[in-house]
Amino acid sequence: MKILYLECNMGAAGDMLTASLSELSDDAKAFEKRFNALGIPSVSLRLESSEKCGIRGTYSRVCINGENGHHGHHHNHLADIEHLISHLDLPVSVKDNAIAVYRIIAEAEGYVHGCEMDNIHFHEVGTMDAVSDVVGVCMLIDELNPDRIIASPVAVGSGQVSCAHGILPVPTPATAYILRDVPIYSGCVTGELCTPTGAALLKHFVSEFAPMPVMKTNKIGYGMGKKDFETANCVRAFLGQTQDNDGQITELRCNVDDMTGEEIGFATEELLSHGALDVFTAPIYMKKNRPGVLITVLCGSEQREEMIRLIFTHTTTIGIREYSPHRSTLSRTSYTVKTAYGDIKAKRSEGYGVIRHKVEYDDLSTAARKEKLPLKTIRSEVEKSIL
């Protein structure tokens, strides 16, 4: 599994995240050129070499009309920003992510100021340099395409900071609101380490805040902040692979005796469509020999809360039993076999001295119907090609 791990021991800001991810890119200069060709009004981006505490990294410098950004007070509404982003020459997924990040910021600002988020006047986070940070991070994550993004607990700093509304505590109210349910700590630095933009990017993209998992690292990126502290002021990004053939999973079970087969089938489909590793049922006898159904859901530990919510939503159970089994699996890769019946997809499973191949049923059935042949005939011919 391809993992992106973000080390936020010195917090996170949009420019620091952009810079750290740019160092993971296969061609940072090509990214810089693509970004500057977007035509964000009056904006240009330069990725510059930077050093903090003897460590070399990258600083993402955004210039507005040729001057350094990250300081303006131009006001925008959420609708203005959404309109701008939606008209950039970017993949739909990148634009959707960028708009979603801004809606997180807008919700926080609306909560803090006691108004609807569509009526918020953005200050620091609404200027074109902040738009650039959000769009840049979304572009780079789309390019890197990790299977999962994990981050460390987030250092937020302490003390006070001067903002457009006056002197505010650290973390600022908007940042604190965004980072609800996220593990944070003040650390030993006086000052603002995590900005609303950085917090919103983390909240949107990170699936789990935890120590670094066991992973083989391929690339490491250092995204430097503007300020200097005794500790290197940077976000460190790791891109690598985890071995998913061994590990802990979560097993959730519940008994039901008042659901129809169709209702159980629908619940199964919903759980699988939301990422459950497997869902299966078994007939059981409950109290007073009432016939019932045991529903078992297997999922990754990070999916536990979502799966529990879905089980309660789509079944009639009032209680769920939870187990933490250890799972060993073979590693799996997909490939295509060229046959006289067309291209047929297959999977190769390997590990523990075992190699297996399995042909995809959907492709087999399509070929069998097209050729008007038995399924087993097509399967036999494809398996000969594999061997």
Short mmCIF file of C-alpha atoms in Angstrom, two decimals:
data_model
loop_
_atom_site.label_atom_id
_atom_site.label_comp_id
_atom_site.label_asym_id
_atom_site.label_seq_id
_atom_site.Cartn_x
_atom_site.Cartn_y
_atom_site.Cartn_z
CA MET A 1 0.00 0.00 0.00
CA LYS A 2 1.33 3.44 -0.97
CA ILE A 3 1.48 5.62 2.16
CA LEU A 4 2.04 9.35 2.55
CA TYR A 5 3.06 10.19 6.12
CA LEU A 6 3.17 13.84 7.29
CA GLU A 7 5.27 14.67 10.34
CA CYS A 8 3.73 17.79 11.92
CA ASN A 9 6.01 18.27 14.93
CA MET A 10 6.23 21.96 14.00
CA GLY A 11 2.62 22.28 12.97
CA ALA A 12 1.44 22.74 9.41
CA ALA A 13 0.82 25.62 7.04
CA GLY A 14 -0.23 25.59 3.41
CA ASP A 15 3.15 26.71 2.10
CA MET A 16 5.01 24.14 4.23
CA LEU A 17 2.78 21.33 2.97
CA THR A 18 3.19 22.47 -0.64
CA ALA A 19 6.97 22.57 -0.28
CA SER A 20 7.28 19.18 1.43
CA LEU A 21 5.07 17.47 -1.17
CA SER A 22 6.93 19.15 -4.04
CA GLU A 23 10.09 17.36 -2.88
CA LEU A 24 8.27 14.04 -3.32
CA SER A 25 7.30 14.92 -6.89
CA ASP A 26 9.20 13.31 -9.76
CA ASP A 27 9.73 16.78 -11.24
CA ALA A 28 9.21 19.72 -8.88
CA LYS A 29 10.09 22.26 -11.57
CA ALA A 30 7.46 20.79 -13.88
CA PHE A 31 4.91 21.15 -11.07
CA GLU A 32 5.96 24.78 -10.57
CA LYS A 33 5.52 25.42 -14.30
CA ARG A 34 2.07 23.75 -14.37
CA PHE A 35 0.97 25.75 -11.35
CA ASN A 36 2.07 29.08 -12.78
CA ALA A 37 0.25 28.29 -16.03
CA LEU A 38 -3.09 28.03 -14.17
CA GLY A 39 -3.57 31.78 -14.25
CA ILE A 40 -4.53 32.39 -10.63
CA PRO A 41 -4.89 36.21 -10.67
CA SER A 42 -1.63 38.07 -9.97
CA VAL A 43 -0.02 34.93 -8.48
CA SER A 44 3.33 33.30 -9.16
CA LEU A 45 4.95 30.43 -7.26
CA ARG A 46 8.66 29.83 -6.75
CA LEU A 47 10.10 26.75 -5.06
CA GLU A 48 13.30 27.90 -3.38
CA SER A 49 16.05 26.08 -1.53
CA SER A 50 15.90 26.79 2.21
CA GLU A 51 17.83 25.73 5.28
CA LYS A 52 16.66 25.36 8.88
CA CYS A 53 18.98 24.20 11.67
CA GLY A 54 21.44 22.89 9.08
CA ILE A 55 18.80 20.88 7.20
CA ARG A 56 18.20 21.65 3.53
CA GLY A 57 14.64 21.74 2.27
CA THR A 58 12.27 23.75 0.09
CA TYR A 59 10.37 26.96 0.76
CA SER A 60 7.25 27.68 -1.31
CA ARG A 61 7.26 31.40 -2.06
CA VAL A 62 4.00 32.81 -3.40
CA CYS A 63 4.24 36.27 -4.94
CA ILE A 64 1.25 38.54 -5.49
CA ASN A 65 1.89 41.12 -8.20
CA GLY A 66 5.59 40.37 -7.85
CA GLU A 67 5.65 40.83 -4.07
CA ASN A 68 5.78 38.23 -1.29
CA GLY A 69 2.35 36.85 -0.38
CA HIS A 70 1.00 35.52 2.92
CA HIS A 71 0.30 39.00 4.26
CA GLY A 72 -2.61 40.60 2.37
CA HIS A 73 -6.10 41.41 3.60
CA HIS A 74 -8.11 41.27 0.37
CA HIS A 75 -11.65 40.15 1.20
CA ASN A 76 -13.48 37.35 -0.63
CA HIS A 77 -16.67 35.41 -0.07
CA LEU A 78 -16.73 31.62 -0.31
CA ALA A 79 -18.65 31.87 -3.59
CA ASP A 80 -15.86 34.01 -5.09
CA ILE A 81 -13.23 31.46 -4.18
CA GLU A 82 -15.33 28.52 -5.41
CA HIS A 83 -15.92 30.33 -8.71
CA LEU A 84 -12.20 30.97 -9.14
CA ILE A 85 -11.18 27.39 -8.36
CA SER A 86 -13.92 25.85 -10.52
CA HIS A 87 -12.65 27.73 -13.58
CA LEU A 88 -9.00 26.69 -13.27
CA ASP A 89 -7.60 24.23 -15.82
CA LEU A 90 -7.40 21.32 -13.38
CA PRO A 91 -8.85 17.80 -13.10
CA VAL A 92 -12.31 17.77 -11.53
CA SER A 93 -11.02 15.78 -8.55
CA VAL A 94 -8.41 18.45 -7.77
CA LYS A 95 -10.96 21.25 -7.97
CA ASP A 96 -13.42 19.30 -5.82
CA ASN A 97 -10.75 18.73 -3.15
CA ALA A 98 -9.69 22.40 -3.16
CA ILE A 99 -13.28 23.59 -2.78
CA ALA A 100 -13.90 21.04 -0.01
CA VAL A 101 -10.87 22.37 1.90
CA TYR A 102 -12.20 25.93 1.65
CA ARG A 103 -15.61 24.84 2.86
CA ILE A 104 -13.92 23.42 5.98
CA ILE A 105 -12.31 26.82 6.57
CA ALA A 106 -15.60 28.62 5.87
CA GLU A 107 -17.49 26.42 8.31
CA ALA A 108 -14.93 27.18 11.02
CA GLU A 109 -14.97 30.93 10.35
CA GLY A 110 -18.77 30.91 10.35
CA TYR A 111 -18.86 29.12 13.69
CA VAL A 112 -16.33 31.51 15.24
CA HIS A 113 -18.10 34.65 13.98
CA GLY A 114 -21.63 33.37 14.48
CA CYS A 115 -22.83 33.60 10.89
CA GLU A 116 -23.53 31.43 7.84
CA MET A 117 -20.37 30.31 6.08
CA ASP A 118 -21.59 31.74 2.74
CA ASN A 119 -21.54 35.21 4.34
CA ILE A 120 -17.99 34.99 5.66
CA HIS A 121 -15.48 37.63 4.55
CA PHE A 122 -12.17 35.78 4.34
CA HIS A 123 -9.12 37.68 5.53
CA GLU A 124 -5.71 35.94 5.65
CA VAL A 125 -7.09 32.61 4.44
CA GLY A 126 -9.04 34.25 1.61
CA THR A 127 -6.20 36.01 -0.20
CA MET A 128 -4.79 34.65 -3.45
CA ASP A 129 -1.66 33.33 -1.73
CA ALA A 130 -3.80 31.07 0.48
CA VAL A 131 -5.79 29.94 -2.57
CA SER A 132 -2.44 29.05 -4.11
CA ASP A 133 -1.44 26.98 -1.08
CA VAL A 134 -4.67 24.99 -1.15
CA VAL A 135 -4.62 24.41 -4.91
CA GLY A 136 -0.92 23.50 -4.87
CA VAL A 137 -1.34 20.87 -2.17
CA CYS A 138 -4.37 19.38 -3.94
CA MET A 139 -2.42 19.21 -7.23
CA LEU A 140 0.54 17.46 -5.61
CA ILE A 141 -1.55 14.92 -3.71
CA ASP A 142 -3.36 14.13 -6.97
CA GLU A 143 0.02 13.60 -8.63
CA LEU A 144 1.43 11.44 -5.82
CA ASN A 145 -1.84 9.47 -5.59
CA PRO A 146 -1.22 7.74 -2.23
CA ASP A 147 -3.55 4.96 -1.13
CA ARG A 148 -3.64 6.42 2.36
CA ILE A 149 -2.47 9.60 4.12
CA ILE A 150 -1.46 9.48 7.78
CA ALA A 151 -0.16 12.34 9.93
CA SER A 152 1.42 12.68 13.33
CA PRO A 153 -0.39 14.49 16.15
CA VAL A 154 -0.22 18.18 15.29
CA ALA A 155 1.83 20.75 17.22
CA VAL A 156 -0.18 23.99 17.31
CA GLY A 157 2.10 26.28 19.36
CA SER A 158 1.11 28.56 22.22
CA GLY A 159 0.76 32.22 23.17
CA GLN A 160 -0.99 34.82 21.03
CA VAL A 161 -0.99 35.93 17.41
CA SER A 162 -2.01 39.17 15.68
CA CYS A 163 -4.77 38.67 13.08
CA ALA A 164 -7.13 40.90 11.10
CA HIS A 165 -9.63 40.78 14.00
CA GLY A 166 -7.05 41.63 16.69
CA ILE A 167 -4.95 39.62 19.13
CA LEU A 168 -6.10 35.99 19.31
CA PRO A 169 -4.97 32.98 21.37
CA VAL A 170 -2.99 30.15 19.77
CA PRO A 171 -4.35 27.99 18.28
CA THR A 172 -6.66 30.59 16.79
CA PRO A 173 -10.39 29.88 17.25
CA ALA A 174 -10.82 28.83 13.61
CA THR A 175 -7.84 26.47 13.77
CA ALA A 176 -9.04 25.01 17.06
CA TYR A 177 -12.50 24.40 15.57
CA ILE A 178 -11.09 22.68 12.47
CA LEU A 179 -8.85 20.44 14.58
CA ARG A 180 -11.67 19.03 16.68
CA ASP A 181 -11.23 15.24 17.07
CA VAL A 182 -7.61 15.58 15.91
CA PRO A 183 -4.81 14.89 18.43
CA ILE A 184 -3.01 18.21 19.02
CA TYR A 185 -0.52 19.60 21.55
CA SER A 186 1.04 22.98 22.24
CA GLY A 187 4.71 21.92 22.31
CA CYS A 188 7.48 24.21 23.54
CA VAL A 189 7.26 26.91 20.84
CA THR A 190 5.58 30.24 21.53
CA GLY A 191 3.79 31.27 18.36
CA GLU A 192 1.31 29.98 15.79
CA LEU A 193 2.53 26.71 14.29
CA CYS A 194 -0.65 25.47 12.63
CA THR A 195 -2.66 27.86 10.44
CA PRO A 196 -6.32 27.47 9.48
CA THR A 197 -5.26 26.59 5.93
CA GLY A 198 -2.83 23.92 7.13
CA ALA A 199 -5.41 22.56 9.57
CA ALA A 200 -8.10 22.34 6.86
CA LEU A 201 -5.77 20.54 4.45
CA LEU A 202 -4.90 18.00 7.14
CA LYS A 203 -8.54 17.56 8.15
CA HIS A 204 -9.62 16.92 4.57
CA PHE A 205 -6.87 14.56 3.40
CA VAL A 206 -5.61 12.71 6.49
CA SER A 207 -7.42 9.48 7.33
CA GLU A 208 -5.58 8.83 10.61
CA PHE A 209 -3.43 10.82 13.06
CA ALA A 210 -0.97 8.35 14.57
CA PRO A 211 2.72 7.48 14.88
CA MET A 212 4.44 6.49 11.66
CA PRO A 213 3.49 2.95 10.60
CA VAL A 214 6.05 0.35 9.63
CA MET A 215 6.85 1.34 6.04
CA LYS A 216 9.63 1.25 3.46
CA THR A 217 10.34 4.89 2.62
CA ASN A 218 11.10 5.81 -0.99
CA LYS A 219 11.21 9.62 -0.73
CA ILE A 220 11.40 12.24 2.02
CA GLY A 221 10.42 15.88 1.58
CA TYR A 222 11.22 18.88 3.83
CA GLY A 223 8.84 21.82 3.58
CA MET A 224 10.30 24.82 5.36
CA GLY A 225 8.37 27.55 7.14
CA LYS A 226 9.25 31.23 7.05
CA LYS A 227 10.16 31.69 10.73
CA ASP A 228 13.24 30.40 12.55
CA PHE A 229 13.05 28.54 15.87
CA GLU A 230 15.46 26.46 17.91
CA THR A 231 13.80 23.42 16.31
CA ALA A 232 13.86 23.04 12.53
CA ASN A 233 10.66 24.70 11.34
CA CYS A 234 9.45 22.23 8.74
CA VAL A 235 6.84 19.68 7.75
CA ARG A 236 8.51 16.40 6.86
CA ALA A 237 6.72 14.17 4.34
CA PHE A 238 7.50 10.49 3.81
CA LEU A 239 6.32 8.53 0.77
CA GLY A 240 6.66 4.77 0.87
CA GLN A 241 5.07 1.36 0.99
CA THR A 242 3.60 -0.71 3.78
CA GLN A 243 3.38 -4.48 3.70
CA ASP A 244 -0.30 -5.31 3.78
CA ASN A 245 0.09 -9.08 3.93
CA ASP A 246 0.19 -9.14 7.74
CA GLY A 247 -1.47 -6.99 10.35
CA GLN A 248 -4.32 -6.27 12.72
CA ILE A 249 -7.85 -5.84 11.43
CA THR A 250 -11.15 -5.21 13.17
CA GLU A 251 -13.95 -7.78 13.14
CA LEU A 252 -17.46 -6.57 13.98
CA ARG A 253 -20.36 -8.97 14.62
CA CYS A 254 -24.04 -8.59 15.33
CA ASN A 255 -27.13 -10.84 15.48
CA VAL A 256 -30.45 -9.94 13.86
CA ASP A 257 -33.75 -11.81 13.68
CA ASP A 258 -36.13 -9.20 12.26
CA MET A 259 -34.63 -8.27 8.88
CA THR A 260 -35.65 -9.52 5.45
CA GLY A 261 -33.15 -11.03 3.05
CA GLU A 262 -33.38 -7.95 0.86
CA GLU A 263 -32.61 -5.65 3.81
CA ILE A 264 -29.59 -7.74 4.80
CA GLY A 265 -28.40 -7.74 1.18
CA PHE A 266 -28.70 -3.95 1.01
CA ALA A 267 -26.77 -3.53 4.27
CA THR A 268 -24.04 -5.81 2.92
CA GLU A 269 -23.74 -3.75 -0.28
CA GLU A 270 -23.54 -0.49 1.66
CA LEU A 271 -20.78 -1.77 3.96
CA LEU A 272 -18.73 -3.10 1.05
CA SER A 273 -19.18 0.09 -0.98
CA HIS A 274 -17.81 2.11 1.97
CA GLY A 275 -14.61 0.07 2.17
CA ALA A 276 -15.29 -3.01 4.31
CA LEU A 277 -12.73 -5.72 3.57
CA ASP A 278 -15.43 -8.39 3.68
CA VAL A 279 -19.02 -8.88 4.83
CA PHE A 280 -20.61 -12.30 5.29
CA THR A 281 -23.59 -13.87 7.03
CA ALA A 282 -24.37 -17.19 8.68
CA PRO A 283 -27.65 -18.70 9.94
CA ILE A 284 -27.87 -19.00 13.74
CA TYR A 285 -30.42 -19.87 16.42
CA MET A 286 -30.98 -17.25 19.09
CA LYS A 287 -32.95 -17.19 22.35
CA LYS A 288 -35.95 -19.56 22.45
CA ASN A 289 -34.59 -21.17 19.25
CA ARG A 290 -35.55 -18.17 17.14
CA PRO A 291 -33.84 -18.39 13.72
CA GLY A 292 -31.57 -15.42 13.07
CA VAL A 293 -28.60 -14.21 11.06
CA LEU A 294 -25.05 -13.50 12.24
CA ILE A 295 -23.57 -10.56 10.30
CA THR A 296 -19.77 -10.29 10.32
CA VAL A 297 -17.86 -7.28 8.97
CA LEU A 298 -14.09 -7.19 8.47
CA CYS A 299 -12.42 -3.79 8.14
CA GLY A 300 -9.19 -1.92 8.70
CA SER A 301 -8.73 -0.45 12.17
CA GLU A 302 -9.01 3.08 10.75
CA GLN A 303 -12.47 2.22 9.37
CA ARG A 304 -13.87 0.99 12.69
CA GLU A 305 -15.97 4.03 13.61
CA GLU A 306 -17.45 4.37 10.12
CA MET A 307 -18.34 0.66 9.93
CA ILE A 308 -20.01 0.73 13.36
CA ARG A 309 -22.07 3.74 12.26
CA LEU A 310 -23.11 1.98 9.05
CA ILE A 311 -24.06 -1.24 10.86
CA PHE A 312 -26.34 0.64 13.26
CA THR A 313 -27.78 2.64 10.34
CA HIS A 314 -28.56 -0.25 8.02
CA THR A 315 -29.40 -3.10 10.41
CA THR A 316 -31.81 -3.51 13.33
CA THR A 317 -29.14 -4.58 15.81
CA ILE A 318 -28.81 -2.75 19.12
CA GLY A 319 -25.35 -4.11 19.94
CA ILE A 320 -22.11 -4.90 18.12
CA ARG A 321 -19.33 -7.23 19.31
CA GLU A 322 -15.79 -6.24 18.40
CA TYR A 323 -12.65 -8.35 17.97
CA SER A 324 -9.09 -7.59 16.84
CA PRO A 325 -7.77 -10.63 14.96
CA HIS A 326 -4.38 -10.78 13.25
CA ARG A 327 -4.62 -11.35 9.51
CA SER A 328 -2.10 -12.89 7.13
CA THR A 329 -2.75 -12.53 3.40
CA LEU A 330 -0.95 -13.07 0.13
CA SER A 331 0.16 -9.97 -1.76
CA ARG A 332 -2.01 -9.33 -4.81
CA THR A 333 -1.34 -7.77 -8.20
CA SER A 334 -3.65 -7.37 -11.20
CA TYR A 335 -2.67 -7.96 -14.81
CA THR A 336 -4.25 -8.55 -18.23
CA VAL A 337 -4.04 -11.74 -20.31
CA LYS A 338 -4.32 -11.38 -24.09
CA THR A 339 -6.39 -14.26 -25.52
CA ALA A 340 -8.24 -15.18 -28.66
CA TYR A 341 -11.37 -13.99 -26.86
CA GLY A 342 -9.94 -10.56 -26.07
CA ASP A 343 -8.22 -9.10 -23.03
CA ILE A 344 -9.07 -10.94 -19.80
CA LYS A 345 -8.14 -9.53 -16.37
CA ALA A 346 -6.57 -11.77 -13.73
CA LYS A 347 -5.01 -11.51 -10.29
CA ARG A 348 -1.76 -13.00 -9.02
CA SER A 349 -1.49 -13.79 -5.30
CA GLU A 350 1.93 -14.52 -3.83
CA GLY A 351 3.62 -15.09 -0.49
CA TYR A 352 4.73 -17.74 1.99
CA GLY A 353 6.10 -19.80 -0.93
CA VAL A 354 2.72 -19.87 -2.67
CA ILE A 355 1.75 -18.41 -6.08
CA ARG A 356 -1.84 -18.42 -7.32
CA HIS A 357 -3.64 -16.97 -10.32
CA LYS A 358 -7.36 -16.20 -10.53
CA VAL A 359 -9.19 -15.06 -13.63
CA GLU A 360 -11.81 -12.33 -13.19
CA TYR A 361 -15.34 -13.73 -13.49
CA ASP A 362 -16.83 -10.62 -15.12
CA ASP A 363 -14.39 -10.79 -18.05
CA LEU A 364 -14.90 -14.55 -18.38
CA SER A 365 -18.68 -14.26 -18.45
CA THR A 366 -18.55 -11.43 -20.98
CA ALA A 367 -16.33 -13.49 -23.29
CA ALA A 368 -18.47 -16.62 -22.84
CA ARG A 369 -21.65 -14.77 -23.82
CA LYS A 370 -19.96 -13.12 -26.77
CA GLU A 371 -18.50 -16.38 -28.08
CA LYS A 372 -21.57 -18.45 -27.06
CA LEU A 373 -19.32 -20.92 -25.26
CA PRO A 374 -19.45 -22.48 -21.77
CA LEU A 375 -17.74 -20.46 -19.07
CA LYS A 376 -15.44 -23.37 -18.21
CA THR A 377 -14.17 -23.48 -21.81
CA ILE A 378 -13.12 -19.84 -21.71
CA ARG A 379 -11.55 -20.30 -18.27
CA SER A 380 -9.55 -23.31 -19.43
CA GLU A 381 -8.16 -21.46 -22.45
CA VAL A 382 -7.21 -18.42 -20.38
CA GLU A 383 -5.51 -20.53 -17.73
CA LYS A 384 -3.44 -22.21 -20.47
CA SER A 385 -2.27 -18.74 -21.54
CA ILE A 386 -1.26 -17.94 -17.97
CA LEU A 387 0.70 -21.16 -17.56
#
